[in-house]
Short mmCIF file of C-alpha atoms and ligand atoms in Angstrom, two decimals:
data_model
loop_
_atom_site.label_atom_id
_atom_site.label_comp_id
_atom_site.label_asym_id
_atom_site.label_seq_id
_atom_site.Cartn_x
_atom_site.Cartn_y
_atom_site.Cartn_z
CA MET P 1 5.39 34.43 -2.73
CA TRP P 2 7.94 31.62 -3.22
CA GLU P 3 10.73 34.22 -3.23
CA LYS P 4 9.40 35.69 0.00
CA LEU P 5 9.34 32.24 1.60
CA GLU P 6 12.88 31.54 0.48
CA ALA P 7 14.01 34.91 1.84
CA LEU P 8 12.32 34.19 5.16
CA ARG P 9 14.04 30.86 5.35
CA ALA P 10 17.43 32.40 4.57
CA ALA P 11 16.91 35.18 7.11
CA ARG P 12 16.30 32.61 9.82
CA ALA P 13 19.29 30.39 9.04
CA GLY P 14 20.96 29.38 12.27
CA ARG P 15 17.93 30.10 14.43
CA ARG P 16 17.00 27.03 16.44
CA ILE P 17 13.45 25.73 16.66
CA SER P 18 13.79 25.47 20.44
CA SER P 19 14.51 29.22 20.64
CA LEU P 20 11.02 29.91 19.27
CA PHE P 21 9.54 28.54 22.50
CA GLU P 22 11.67 30.96 24.52
CA THR P 23 10.55 34.03 22.58
CA ASP P 24 6.88 32.97 22.45
CA PRO P 25 5.51 31.35 25.62
CA GLN P 26 2.21 30.74 23.78
CA ARG P 27 3.84 28.89 20.88
CA ALA P 28 2.56 25.49 22.00
CA GLN P 29 -1.00 26.79 21.72
CA ARG P 30 -0.57 29.08 18.75
CA PHE P 31 1.08 26.55 16.48
CA THR P 32 -1.42 23.75 16.96
CA VAL P 33 -4.84 23.10 15.40
CA GLN P 34 -7.65 21.02 16.81
CA THR P 35 -10.67 19.63 15.03
CA CYS P 36 -12.85 16.50 14.98
CA GLY P 37 -11.09 15.29 18.16
CA LEU P 38 -7.65 15.47 16.50
CA LEU P 39 -4.78 17.70 17.49
CA LEU P 40 -2.07 18.70 15.01
CA ASP P 41 1.05 20.07 16.67
CA TYR P 42 3.47 21.81 14.32
CA CYS P 43 5.32 23.88 16.96
CA LYS P 44 8.45 21.81 16.47
CA THR P 45 9.12 23.28 13.05
CA GLN P 46 10.78 26.50 11.93
CA LEU P 47 7.43 28.11 11.11
CA ASP P 48 6.86 31.44 12.81
CA ASP P 49 4.13 34.02 12.41
CA GLU P 50 5.64 35.57 9.32
CA SER P 51 6.41 32.37 7.43
CA ARG P 52 3.03 30.90 8.38
CA ALA P 53 1.29 34.01 7.07
CA ALA P 54 3.31 33.86 3.85
CA LEU P 55 2.41 30.20 3.39
CA ILE P 56 -1.26 30.96 3.95
CA ASP P 57 -0.97 33.72 1.33
CA LEU P 58 0.66 31.20 -1.01
CA ALA P 59 -2.34 28.88 -0.58
CA ALA P 60 -4.72 31.77 -1.18
CA GLU P 61 -2.83 32.80 -4.33
CA ALA P 62 -3.00 29.22 -5.61
CA GLY P 63 -6.77 29.20 -4.93
CA VAL P 64 -6.82 26.15 -2.64
CA ALA P 65 -10.20 27.00 -1.07
CA ALA P 66 -11.93 27.63 -4.40
CA ARG P 67 -10.41 24.49 -5.86
CA ALA P 68 -11.61 22.46 -2.84
CA ARG P 69 -15.14 23.76 -3.37
CA ALA P 70 -14.87 22.90 -7.06
CA MET P 71 -13.61 19.37 -6.28
CA MET P 72 -16.32 18.63 -3.73
CA GLY P 73 -18.93 20.26 -5.96
CA GLY P 74 -18.27 17.82 -8.81
CA ALA P 75 -16.22 20.02 -11.20
CA CYS P 76 -13.85 18.35 -13.66
CA VAL P 77 -10.72 18.85 -11.55
CA ASN P 78 -8.94 15.81 -13.01
CA GLU P 79 -8.30 17.67 -16.22
CA THR P 80 -5.98 15.21 -17.96
CA GLU P 81 -8.52 12.41 -17.64
CA GLY P 82 -11.53 14.67 -18.09
CA ARG P 83 -13.21 13.70 -14.82
CA ALA P 84 -14.37 14.91 -11.46
CA ALA P 85 -12.62 13.64 -8.32
CA LEU P 86 -15.54 13.08 -6.01
CA HIS P 87 -14.43 10.61 -3.36
CA THR P 88 -15.91 13.06 -0.84
CA ALA P 89 -19.36 12.23 -2.28
CA LEU P 90 -18.89 8.61 -1.13
CA ARG P 91 -18.97 9.80 2.48
CA ALA P 92 -21.50 12.62 2.16
CA PRO P 93 -24.81 11.97 3.91
CA GLU P 94 -27.82 11.54 1.64
CA THR P 95 -29.23 14.75 3.07
CA ALA P 96 -26.10 16.76 2.18
CA GLY P 97 -27.75 18.36 -0.88
CA ALA P 98 -27.23 17.52 -4.53
CA ILE P 99 -23.70 16.99 -5.87
CA ARG P 100 -23.94 17.12 -9.63
CA VAL P 101 -21.74 15.63 -12.33
CA ALA P 102 -22.89 16.49 -15.87
CA GLY P 103 -26.12 17.81 -14.35
CA GLU P 104 -26.98 14.64 -12.46
CA ASP P 105 -27.02 14.30 -8.67
CA VAL P 106 -24.62 11.48 -7.78
CA LEU P 107 -25.78 10.93 -4.20
CA PRO P 108 -28.82 8.71 -4.89
CA ALA P 109 -26.65 6.15 -6.72
CA VAL P 110 -23.90 6.36 -4.07
CA HIS P 111 -26.38 5.61 -1.30
CA ALA P 112 -28.23 2.94 -3.26
CA THR P 113 -24.91 1.08 -3.66
CA LEU P 114 -24.01 1.68 -0.01
CA ARG P 115 -27.30 0.09 1.05
CA ARG P 116 -26.71 -2.90 -1.25
CA MET P 117 -23.24 -3.29 0.26
CA GLU P 118 -24.78 -3.17 3.73
CA ASP P 119 -27.36 -5.84 2.89
CA PHE P 120 -24.64 -8.04 1.46
CA ALA P 121 -22.27 -7.43 4.39
CA ARG P 122 -25.05 -8.28 6.87
CA ALA P 123 -25.83 -11.47 4.98
CA VAL P 124 -22.16 -12.50 4.96
CA ARG P 125 -21.68 -11.62 8.62
CA GLY P 126 -24.94 -13.26 9.66
CA GLY P 127 -24.28 -16.42 7.67
CA SER P 128 -27.29 -16.21 5.33
CA ALA P 129 -24.85 -15.76 2.46
CA GLY P 130 -22.27 -18.51 2.44
CA GLY P 131 -20.62 -21.25 0.43
CA PRO P 132 -21.45 -24.94 0.13
CA GLY P 133 -19.59 -25.49 3.39
CA GLY P 134 -21.77 -23.02 5.32
CA ALA P 135 -21.33 -19.44 6.48
CA TYR P 136 -18.22 -17.72 5.18
CA THR P 137 -15.34 -17.90 7.60
CA ASP P 138 -12.92 -16.03 5.36
CA VAL P 139 -13.03 -13.20 2.86
CA LEU P 140 -10.25 -12.79 0.31
CA ASN P 141 -9.88 -9.38 -1.33
CA ILE P 142 -7.93 -9.57 -4.57
CA GLY P 143 -6.84 -6.13 -5.76
CA ILE P 144 -3.75 -3.97 -6.03
CA GLY P 145 -2.80 -0.33 -5.41
CA GLY P 146 -5.85 1.58 -4.28
CA SER P 147 -7.97 -1.56 -4.57
CA ASP P 148 -5.85 -3.16 -1.84
CA LEU P 149 -3.92 -0.66 0.26
CA GLY P 150 -6.91 1.19 1.70
CA PRO P 151 -9.01 -1.76 2.86
CA ALA P 152 -5.95 -3.78 3.94
CA MET P 153 -4.66 -0.89 6.04
CA ALA P 154 -8.10 -0.12 7.50
CA VAL P 155 -8.95 -3.72 8.40
CA GLN P 156 -5.72 -3.93 10.36
CA ALA P 157 -6.24 -0.50 11.91
CA LEU P 158 -9.71 -1.40 13.17
CA LYS P 159 -9.00 -4.91 14.36
CA PRO P 160 -10.57 -4.28 17.80
CA TYR P 161 -13.88 -3.65 15.98
CA ALA P 162 -13.61 -6.60 13.58
CA ASP P 163 -16.18 -9.20 14.57
CA GLY P 164 -16.97 -10.58 11.10
CA PRO P 165 -15.24 -13.24 9.00
CA ARG P 166 -11.45 -13.04 8.73
CA CYS P 167 -10.23 -10.82 5.89
CA HIS P 168 -7.21 -11.53 3.74
CA PHE P 169 -5.61 -9.46 1.00
CA VAL P 170 -3.70 -10.56 -2.05
CA ALA P 171 -2.17 -7.97 -4.33
CA ASN P 172 1.11 -9.16 -5.81
CA ILE P 173 1.40 -10.99 -9.11
CA ASP P 174 4.05 -13.09 -7.34
CA GLY P 175 2.31 -16.45 -6.98
CA ALA P 176 3.76 -16.69 -3.49
CA ASP P 177 1.28 -14.09 -2.27
CA LEU P 178 -1.77 -16.01 -3.49
CA ALA P 179 -0.40 -19.46 -2.67
CA ASP P 180 0.50 -18.55 0.92
CA THR P 181 -2.83 -16.84 1.48
CA LEU P 182 -4.98 -19.61 -0.02
CA ALA P 183 -3.13 -22.43 1.77
CA PRO P 184 -5.08 -22.29 5.07
CA LEU P 185 -8.45 -21.34 3.49
CA ASP P 186 -11.42 -23.64 2.97
CA PRO P 187 -12.71 -22.99 -0.58
CA ALA P 188 -16.22 -24.02 0.47
CA ARG P 189 -16.35 -21.26 3.10
CA THR P 190 -14.40 -18.47 1.41
CA LEU P 191 -15.81 -15.41 -0.31
CA VAL P 192 -13.51 -13.94 -2.99
CA ILE P 193 -13.88 -10.24 -3.71
CA VAL P 194 -12.27 -9.09 -6.94
CA ALA P 195 -11.53 -5.39 -6.44
CA SER P 196 -10.51 -3.54 -9.58
CA LYS P 197 -11.81 -0.28 -10.89
CA THR P 198 -10.84 -1.16 -14.46
CA PHE P 199 -11.14 -4.97 -14.18
CA THR P 200 -8.16 -5.18 -16.51
CA THR P 201 -5.22 -4.87 -14.10
CA VAL P 202 -3.00 -7.83 -14.96
CA GLU P 203 -2.02 -8.67 -11.37
CA THR P 204 -5.61 -8.68 -10.13
CA MET P 205 -7.10 -10.54 -13.07
CA THR P 206 -4.35 -13.18 -13.01
CA ASN P 207 -4.84 -13.71 -9.26
CA ALA P 208 -8.64 -13.76 -9.67
CA ARG P 209 -8.50 -16.46 -12.37
CA THR P 210 -6.09 -18.56 -10.31
CA ALA P 211 -8.35 -18.21 -7.25
CA ARG P 212 -11.32 -19.27 -9.33
CA ASP P 213 -9.43 -22.37 -10.53
CA TRP P 214 -8.49 -23.13 -6.91
CA MET P 215 -12.10 -22.91 -5.88
CA ALA P 216 -13.36 -24.88 -8.88
CA ARG P 217 -11.28 -27.85 -7.76
CA SER P 218 -13.57 -28.39 -4.75
CA VAL P 219 -16.71 -26.31 -5.34
CA ASP P 220 -19.31 -26.87 -8.09
CA ARG P 221 -20.26 -23.27 -8.84
CA PRO P 222 -17.21 -21.18 -7.92
CA ALA P 223 -18.50 -17.98 -9.53
CA GLU P 224 -21.25 -17.88 -6.89
CA GLN P 225 -18.59 -17.31 -4.26
CA PHE P 226 -17.18 -14.30 -6.04
CA ALA P 227 -18.15 -10.66 -5.70
CA ALA P 228 -16.79 -7.77 -7.75
CA LEU P 229 -16.07 -4.11 -7.00
CA SER P 230 -15.56 -2.21 -10.21
CA SER P 231 -16.45 0.59 -12.59
CA ALA P 232 -16.43 -1.86 -15.51
CA VAL P 233 -19.60 -3.88 -14.99
CA ASP P 234 -19.46 -5.36 -18.51
CA ARG P 235 -16.13 -6.99 -17.63
CA THR P 236 -17.38 -8.32 -14.28
CA ALA P 237 -20.21 -10.05 -16.18
CA ASP P 238 -17.68 -11.53 -18.64
CA PHE P 239 -15.77 -12.93 -15.66
CA GLY P 240 -19.00 -14.71 -14.67
CA ILE P 241 -19.88 -12.75 -11.54
CA ASP P 242 -23.61 -12.29 -11.08
CA ASP P 243 -24.84 -8.68 -11.08
CA SER P 244 -26.32 -9.17 -7.61
CA ARG P 245 -22.74 -9.45 -6.32
CA VAL P 246 -21.31 -6.59 -8.31
CA PHE P 247 -20.91 -3.28 -6.50
CA PRO P 248 -20.20 -0.57 -9.04
CA PHE P 249 -18.66 2.84 -8.63
CA ALA P 250 -18.23 5.80 -10.93
CA ASP P 251 -15.09 6.72 -12.84
CA TRP P 252 -14.75 9.84 -10.68
CA VAL P 253 -13.54 7.67 -7.78
CA GLY P 254 -9.75 7.47 -8.07
CA GLY P 255 -8.15 4.18 -7.00
CA ARG P 256 -6.19 5.67 -4.10
CA TYR P 257 -9.30 7.53 -2.90
CA SER P 258 -11.66 4.57 -3.13
CA VAL P 259 -11.78 2.95 0.32
CA TRP P 260 -14.95 4.91 1.12
CA GLY P 261 -17.11 3.12 -1.42
CA PRO P 262 -17.40 -0.43 -2.77
CA ILE P 263 -13.63 -0.95 -2.49
CA GLY P 264 -14.23 -0.78 1.28
CA LEU P 265 -16.54 -3.83 1.20
CA SER P 266 -14.06 -6.12 2.97
CA LEU P 267 -13.72 -3.52 5.73
CA MET P 268 -17.49 -3.29 6.01
CA ILE P 269 -17.74 -7.07 6.28
CA ALA P 270 -15.03 -7.06 8.94
CA ILE P 271 -16.41 -4.32 11.20
CA GLY P 272 -20.09 -4.24 10.21
CA PRO P 273 -22.16 -1.61 8.37
CA GLU P 274 -22.76 0.57 11.45
CA ARG P 275 -19.06 0.96 12.17
CA PHE P 276 -18.41 1.55 8.49
CA ARG P 277 -20.92 4.43 8.62
CA GLU P 278 -18.92 5.88 11.54
CA PHE P 279 -15.79 5.64 9.39
CA LEU P 280 -17.57 7.60 6.65
CA ALA P 281 -18.91 10.13 9.16
CA GLY P 282 -15.39 10.81 10.47
CA ALA P 283 -14.16 11.55 6.97
CA HIS P 284 -17.19 13.71 6.20
CA ALA P 285 -16.56 15.79 9.33
CA MET P 286 -13.02 16.44 8.07
CA ASP P 287 -14.42 17.35 4.63
CA ARG P 288 -16.66 19.98 6.23
CA HIS P 289 -13.77 21.29 8.29
CA PHE P 290 -11.54 21.56 5.22
CA LEU P 291 -14.23 23.51 3.38
CA GLU P 292 -15.16 25.80 6.25
CA ALA P 293 -12.13 26.52 8.44
CA GLU P 294 -9.95 29.44 7.45
CA GLY P 295 -6.20 29.90 7.34
CA ALA P 296 -4.33 28.62 10.36
CA ASP P 297 -7.53 27.03 11.74
CA ASN P 298 -7.66 24.63 8.81
CA MET P 299 -5.87 21.41 9.75
CA PRO P 300 -5.37 19.82 6.30
CA LEU P 301 -4.23 23.19 4.96
CA MET P 302 -1.69 23.60 7.75
CA MET P 303 -0.43 20.03 7.20
CA ALA P 304 0.00 20.90 3.53
CA LEU P 305 1.78 24.16 4.27
CA VAL P 306 4.19 22.52 6.69
CA GLY P 307 4.83 19.94 3.95
CA ILE P 308 5.43 22.66 1.36
CA TRP P 309 7.77 24.49 3.73
CA HIS P 310 9.86 21.39 4.25
CA ALA P 311 9.87 19.89 0.74
CA GLN P 312 9.69 22.89 -1.57
CA VAL P 313 11.12 25.77 0.50
CA CYS P 314 13.75 23.94 2.57
CA GLY P 315 14.30 21.25 -0.09
CA TYR P 316 14.15 18.24 2.24
CA PRO P 317 13.59 15.37 -0.21
CA THR P 318 11.82 12.87 2.05
CA ARG P 319 9.25 12.74 4.84
CA ALA P 320 8.90 9.98 7.44
CA VAL P 321 5.50 8.86 8.74
CA LEU P 322 5.82 7.28 12.17
CA PRO P 323 2.62 5.94 13.67
CA TYR P 324 3.08 5.10 17.34
CA ASP P 325 0.11 2.85 16.83
CA GLN P 326 0.93 -0.67 15.74
CA ARG P 327 -2.42 -1.10 14.02
CA LEU P 328 -1.45 1.73 11.67
CA ALA P 329 1.53 -0.32 10.50
CA ARG P 330 0.27 -0.18 6.93
CA LEU P 331 -0.43 3.56 6.98
CA PRO P 332 3.00 4.49 5.52
CA ALA P 333 2.41 2.19 2.52
CA TYR P 334 -1.09 3.58 2.07
CA LEU P 335 0.26 7.14 2.20
CA GLN P 336 3.02 6.30 -0.22
CA GLN P 337 0.42 5.67 -2.88
CA LEU P 338 -1.86 8.51 -1.76
CA GLU P 339 0.91 11.10 -1.74
CA MET P 340 3.41 9.91 -4.33
CA GLU P 341 0.94 8.68 -6.97
CA SER P 342 -0.98 11.94 -6.51
CA ASN P 343 1.79 14.52 -6.35
CA GLY P 344 4.84 12.76 -7.80
CA LYS P 345 4.56 14.58 -11.13
CA GLY P 346 7.01 16.51 -13.31
CA VAL P 347 4.65 18.88 -15.10
CA ALA P 348 2.05 21.40 -14.07
CA MET P 349 -1.59 21.18 -15.12
CA ASP P 350 -0.80 23.16 -18.30
CA GLY P 351 2.00 20.77 -19.30
CA THR P 352 4.92 23.05 -18.42
CA PRO P 353 7.71 21.65 -16.22
CA LEU P 354 7.16 22.08 -12.47
CA ALA P 355 9.12 25.01 -11.09
CA ARG P 356 9.65 23.32 -7.71
CA PRO P 357 10.37 19.78 -6.58
CA SER P 358 7.30 17.53 -6.61
CA CYS P 359 6.14 15.71 -3.50
CA PRO P 360 8.80 14.27 -1.21
CA VAL P 361 9.50 10.56 -0.89
CA VAL P 362 7.19 9.29 1.83
CA TRP P 363 8.40 6.44 3.96
CA GLY P 364 8.11 5.19 7.50
CA ALA P 365 7.27 2.44 9.95
CA PRO P 366 5.55 2.15 13.30
CA GLY P 367 7.23 3.33 16.47
CA THR P 368 8.83 2.13 18.57
CA ASN P 369 10.22 -0.38 16.04
CA ALA P 370 11.50 2.47 13.87
CA GLN P 371 13.66 3.70 16.75
CA HIS P 372 15.60 0.45 16.63
CA ALA P 373 16.02 0.55 12.89
CA PHE P 374 16.34 3.78 10.93
CA MET P 375 15.86 6.55 13.50
CA GLN P 376 19.65 6.62 13.93
CA LEU P 377 19.89 8.35 10.56
CA VAL P 378 17.03 10.71 11.35
CA HIS P 379 18.79 11.84 14.54
CA GLN P 380 22.42 11.95 13.41
CA GLY P 381 22.54 11.46 9.64
CA THR P 382 23.61 14.32 7.43
CA GLN P 383 20.21 14.76 5.77
CA VAL P 384 17.20 16.32 7.46
CA VAL P 385 14.07 14.12 7.46
CA PRO P 386 10.92 15.91 8.62
CA CYS P 387 8.89 13.44 10.69
CA GLU P 388 5.17 12.98 11.22
CA PHE P 389 4.27 11.23 14.45
CA LEU P 390 0.81 9.80 15.10
CA VAL P 391 -0.24 8.75 18.58
CA ALA P 392 -3.44 7.94 20.48
CA ALA P 393 -4.23 8.90 24.06
CA ARG P 394 -5.70 5.44 24.66
CA GLY P 395 -5.10 1.99 23.26
CA HIS P 396 -7.61 -0.84 23.17
CA GLU P 397 -5.89 -3.01 25.76
CA PRO P 398 -7.03 -1.83 29.20
CA GLU P 399 -4.94 -4.54 30.84
CA LEU P 400 -1.81 -3.19 29.14
CA VAL P 401 -1.96 0.51 29.97
CA HIS P 402 1.67 0.44 31.06
CA HIS P 403 2.62 -0.55 27.50
CA HIS P 404 0.64 2.36 26.17
CA ARG P 405 2.24 4.83 28.56
CA LEU P 406 5.69 3.73 27.40
CA LEU P 407 4.58 3.97 23.78
CA VAL P 408 3.39 7.55 24.25
CA ALA P 409 6.51 8.44 26.22
CA ASN P 410 8.72 7.18 23.41
CA CYS P 411 6.76 9.05 20.79
CA LEU P 412 6.99 12.37 22.62
CA ALA P 413 10.63 11.75 23.51
CA GLN P 414 11.52 11.25 19.84
CA SER P 415 10.15 14.60 18.70
CA GLU P 416 11.71 16.31 21.71
CA ALA P 417 15.10 14.72 21.03
CA LEU P 418 14.92 15.58 17.34
CA MET P 419 14.31 19.21 18.19
CA ARG P 420 16.60 19.57 21.15
CA GLY P 421 19.64 17.53 20.12
CA ARG P 422 22.76 17.35 22.27
CA THR P 423 25.66 19.81 22.04
CA LEU P 424 29.33 18.91 22.13
CA ASP P 425 29.62 20.52 25.57
CA GLU P 426 26.75 18.44 26.90
CA ALA P 427 28.34 15.32 25.44
CA ARG P 428 31.70 16.18 27.02
CA GLN P 429 30.08 16.70 30.41
CA MET P 430 28.20 13.44 30.12
CA LEU P 431 31.42 11.50 29.44
CA ALA P 432 33.80 13.45 31.67
CA GLY P 433 34.11 10.71 34.30
CA ARG P 434 34.76 7.96 31.73
CA TYR P 435 37.24 9.49 29.30
CA GLU P 436 39.76 12.24 29.23
CA GLY P 437 41.91 14.21 26.80
CA GLN P 438 41.71 13.32 23.14
CA GLU P 439 39.68 10.21 23.78
CA LEU P 440 37.05 12.29 25.58
CA GLU P 441 36.91 14.60 22.57
CA ARG P 442 36.60 11.74 20.11
CA GLN P 443 33.94 9.91 22.10
CA ALA P 444 31.99 13.11 22.74
CA ARG P 445 31.77 13.91 19.04
CA HIS P 446 30.00 10.62 18.38
CA ARG P 447 27.37 11.54 20.98
CA VAL P 448 26.47 14.92 19.51
CA PHE P 449 22.97 15.23 18.07
CA PRO P 450 22.55 18.26 15.81
CA GLY P 451 18.91 18.66 16.87
CA ASP P 452 16.73 21.27 15.22
CA ARG P 453 15.12 18.48 13.23
CA PRO P 454 11.50 19.31 12.46
CA SER P 455 8.48 17.15 13.22
CA VAL P 456 4.73 17.38 13.54
CA THR P 457 2.59 15.26 15.83
CA ILE P 458 -0.99 14.17 15.22
CA ALA P 459 -2.66 13.14 18.47
CA TYR P 460 -6.11 11.65 18.89
CA PRO P 461 -8.14 10.00 21.67
CA GLN P 462 -8.32 6.45 20.27
CA LEU P 463 -8.10 4.77 16.88
CA ASP P 464 -11.77 3.99 16.31
CA PRO P 465 -13.63 3.92 12.95
CA GLN P 466 -14.65 7.56 13.13
CA MET P 467 -11.10 8.67 13.98
CA LEU P 468 -9.56 6.58 11.21
CA GLY P 469 -11.96 8.23 8.77
CA CYS P 470 -10.87 11.66 10.04
CA ILE P 471 -7.18 10.86 9.76
CA LEU P 472 -7.41 9.49 6.22
CA ALA P 473 -9.50 12.44 5.02
CA LEU P 474 -6.99 14.77 6.68
CA TYR P 475 -4.23 13.22 4.59
CA GLU P 476 -6.31 13.26 1.42
CA HIS P 477 -6.98 16.98 1.74
CA ARG P 478 -3.39 17.67 2.65
CA VAL P 479 -2.30 15.96 -0.57
CA PHE P 480 -4.94 17.88 -2.50
CA ALA P 481 -3.87 21.26 -1.07
CA GLU P 482 -0.20 20.52 -1.78
CA GLY P 483 -1.11 19.54 -5.34
CA VAL P 484 -3.03 22.78 -5.91
CA ILE P 485 -0.14 24.83 -4.55
CA LEU P 486 2.29 22.98 -6.83
CA GLY P 487 -0.11 23.52 -9.71
CA LEU P 488 -0.24 19.87 -10.76
CA ASN P 489 -3.02 17.32 -11.27
CA SER P 490 -3.19 15.13 -8.14
CA PHE P 491 -5.73 12.78 -9.70
CA ASP P 492 -4.02 11.15 -12.67
CA GLN P 493 -1.18 8.60 -12.64
CA TRP P 494 0.32 8.42 -16.12
CA GLY P 495 3.69 7.58 -14.63
CA VAL P 496 2.72 3.96 -13.99
CA GLU P 497 1.82 3.25 -17.61
CA LEU P 498 5.23 2.83 -19.27
CA GLY P 499 6.31 0.03 -16.94
CA LYS P 500 3.03 -1.78 -17.60
CA GLU P 501 3.50 -1.52 -21.38
CA LEU P 502 7.10 -2.70 -21.29
CA ALA P 503 6.20 -5.62 -19.00
CA LYS P 504 4.23 -7.03 -21.91
CA SER P 505 7.17 -7.02 -24.33
CA VAL P 506 9.58 -8.33 -21.70
CA ASP P 507 7.07 -11.07 -20.95
CA SER P 508 7.33 -12.07 -24.63
CA ALA P 509 11.10 -12.14 -24.26
CA LEU P 510 10.85 -14.43 -21.26
CA SER P 511 8.65 -16.83 -23.15
CA GLY P 512 11.20 -16.78 -25.93
CA SER P 513 9.00 -15.14 -28.51
CA GLY P 514 10.87 -11.89 -29.03
CA ILE P 515 12.46 -8.95 -27.31
CA GLY P 516 11.66 -5.26 -27.36
CA ALA P 517 14.04 -4.11 -24.65
CA SER P 518 17.63 -2.95 -24.10
CA ALA P 519 20.64 -5.30 -24.20
CA SER P 520 20.77 -5.20 -20.40
CA THR P 521 17.18 -6.34 -20.06
CA ALA P 522 17.64 -8.93 -22.81
CA THR P 523 20.66 -10.38 -20.96
CA LEU P 524 18.77 -10.54 -17.68
CA ALA P 525 15.81 -12.14 -19.47
CA ALA P 526 18.10 -14.78 -21.01
CA PHE P 527 19.65 -15.55 -17.59
CA LEU P 528 16.25 -15.90 -15.91
CA ARG P 529 14.77 -17.87 -18.82
CA GLY P 530 17.65 -20.27 -18.48
CA GLY P 531 16.76 -20.94 -14.84
CA GLY P 532 19.37 -18.60 -13.40
CA ALA P 533 22.39 -20.61 -14.57
O1 F6P F 1 -1.15 1.12 -11.59
C1 F6P F 1 -1.66 2.09 -10.76
C2 F6P F 1 -3.14 1.93 -10.57
O2 F6P F 1 -3.80 2.41 -11.69
C3 F6P F 1 -3.60 2.64 -9.30
O3 F6P F 1 -3.87 3.96 -9.51
C4 F6P F 1 -4.77 1.81 -8.92
O4 F6P F 1 -5.12 2.02 -7.60
C5 F6P F 1 -4.26 0.43 -9.22
O5 F6P F 1 -3.49 0.58 -10.39
C6 F6P F 1 -5.31 -0.62 -9.40
O6 F6P F 1 -6.18 -0.34 -10.46
P1 F6P F 1 -7.53 -1.13 -10.62
O7 F6P F 1 -8.39 -0.85 -9.43
O8 F6P F 1 -8.15 -0.63 -11.89
O9 F6P F 1 -7.22 -2.60 -10.70
#
């Protein structure tokens, strides 16, 4: 099927995306999918009926649908770690029917923990749980990677719904992160949540110990103001956190897929348990859609196939995510982990080298800011960057609807401009009154836009908890489907291990007790150990 896709691409070389609208007046309807209130528009790509059908066949050959059923049914799909990948169980209603891992239904434990989180969140929000200074005014989540990016992104995304204590997030081992965050906080009114699946991650544990020391300087029993979110409950006890404030989760919840369970506690405290349930319900609706919708009606599948077309068939090495929604400012960073930690692999499930490029580099920033920064390259640079726009019909600022209209106009104008471009003739005509002769020619060439640059747009009514849940689950399943098509394991992350191991030996070098690194690293270590002189 790959050969067929490559042949289709070659056969269409030189055909412009805009011409597809001329030959098919129904294209705008036929190359969109709607579900759960979301609309995915992929008309502004080179996909046509034949290439779409071939891509759908590719997904069928790879067994995406069967693999999705296996994943959501609790099978051991994370084969290199010998585990299920059951984040979908965290958002399944209790009445959904048993989901078994090693013969045991996981839903009762998931919902028991969810209810404990809700009781705790209500107590924190209502003030019955607090510090010596009274009700908590601030919550500090200490975690990194999936134990940070999901809740940090979601708390910002759902700010209009946040009526609980203020939430802060510290991830980096750089003491500046913790110091700057702690500076305005009152230790007597701050709840510290240590979020770590393993409870061994050096950044998180170092920050957690420093935060405990900070609190101990003004509070008698600092451990009472700590909660833990982890799969390693023996280690949370060793840290001194009482079991009543430990919210456990199973090893089948991957870090980058964990915002739906205990790792989402800070979000639940921010927006309240009812809104958090709406967030889960939005994701569950997308799970059902992904399982049930077929072929071109399946939104995550179509997102995946457009991604495969661009990265693996056309060979475009990057993909830009451009939320025209300021509160999704952290979505690109969240998706970087979700997509690149999942599908940035060099070998297939059986250990053989991947036959195609792995997932593209994902990057991006909110619009319209991006337009005044890097969109120049996307419009006129020599490389093609497929773009993903996200935009809501409504904002949350009724008094600022004119801002929102301009935001939407800019979003739609970007994808239109990327597709349409501007020819040399058009540029000449535009400048004809200002320049002439050779200067006209020179100036006109600078104003040519090649166009034909692909993009998809995800549109939704408003960024509320349910919609955020839908969007994140859409991306999760897109990543999953791409991973199945590429034949790799989307649920391990061995590639982060080597750097962690070497950091230990370089740390020894910095403290002067030895070196296990190259001459380059040893020289840098000596310079830095000497204070940079
Ligand atoms: O280093 C990568 C990673 O393992 C991520 O997959 C994970 O989200 C992050 O570290 C944090 O891990 P933990 O929750 O165990 O502290």
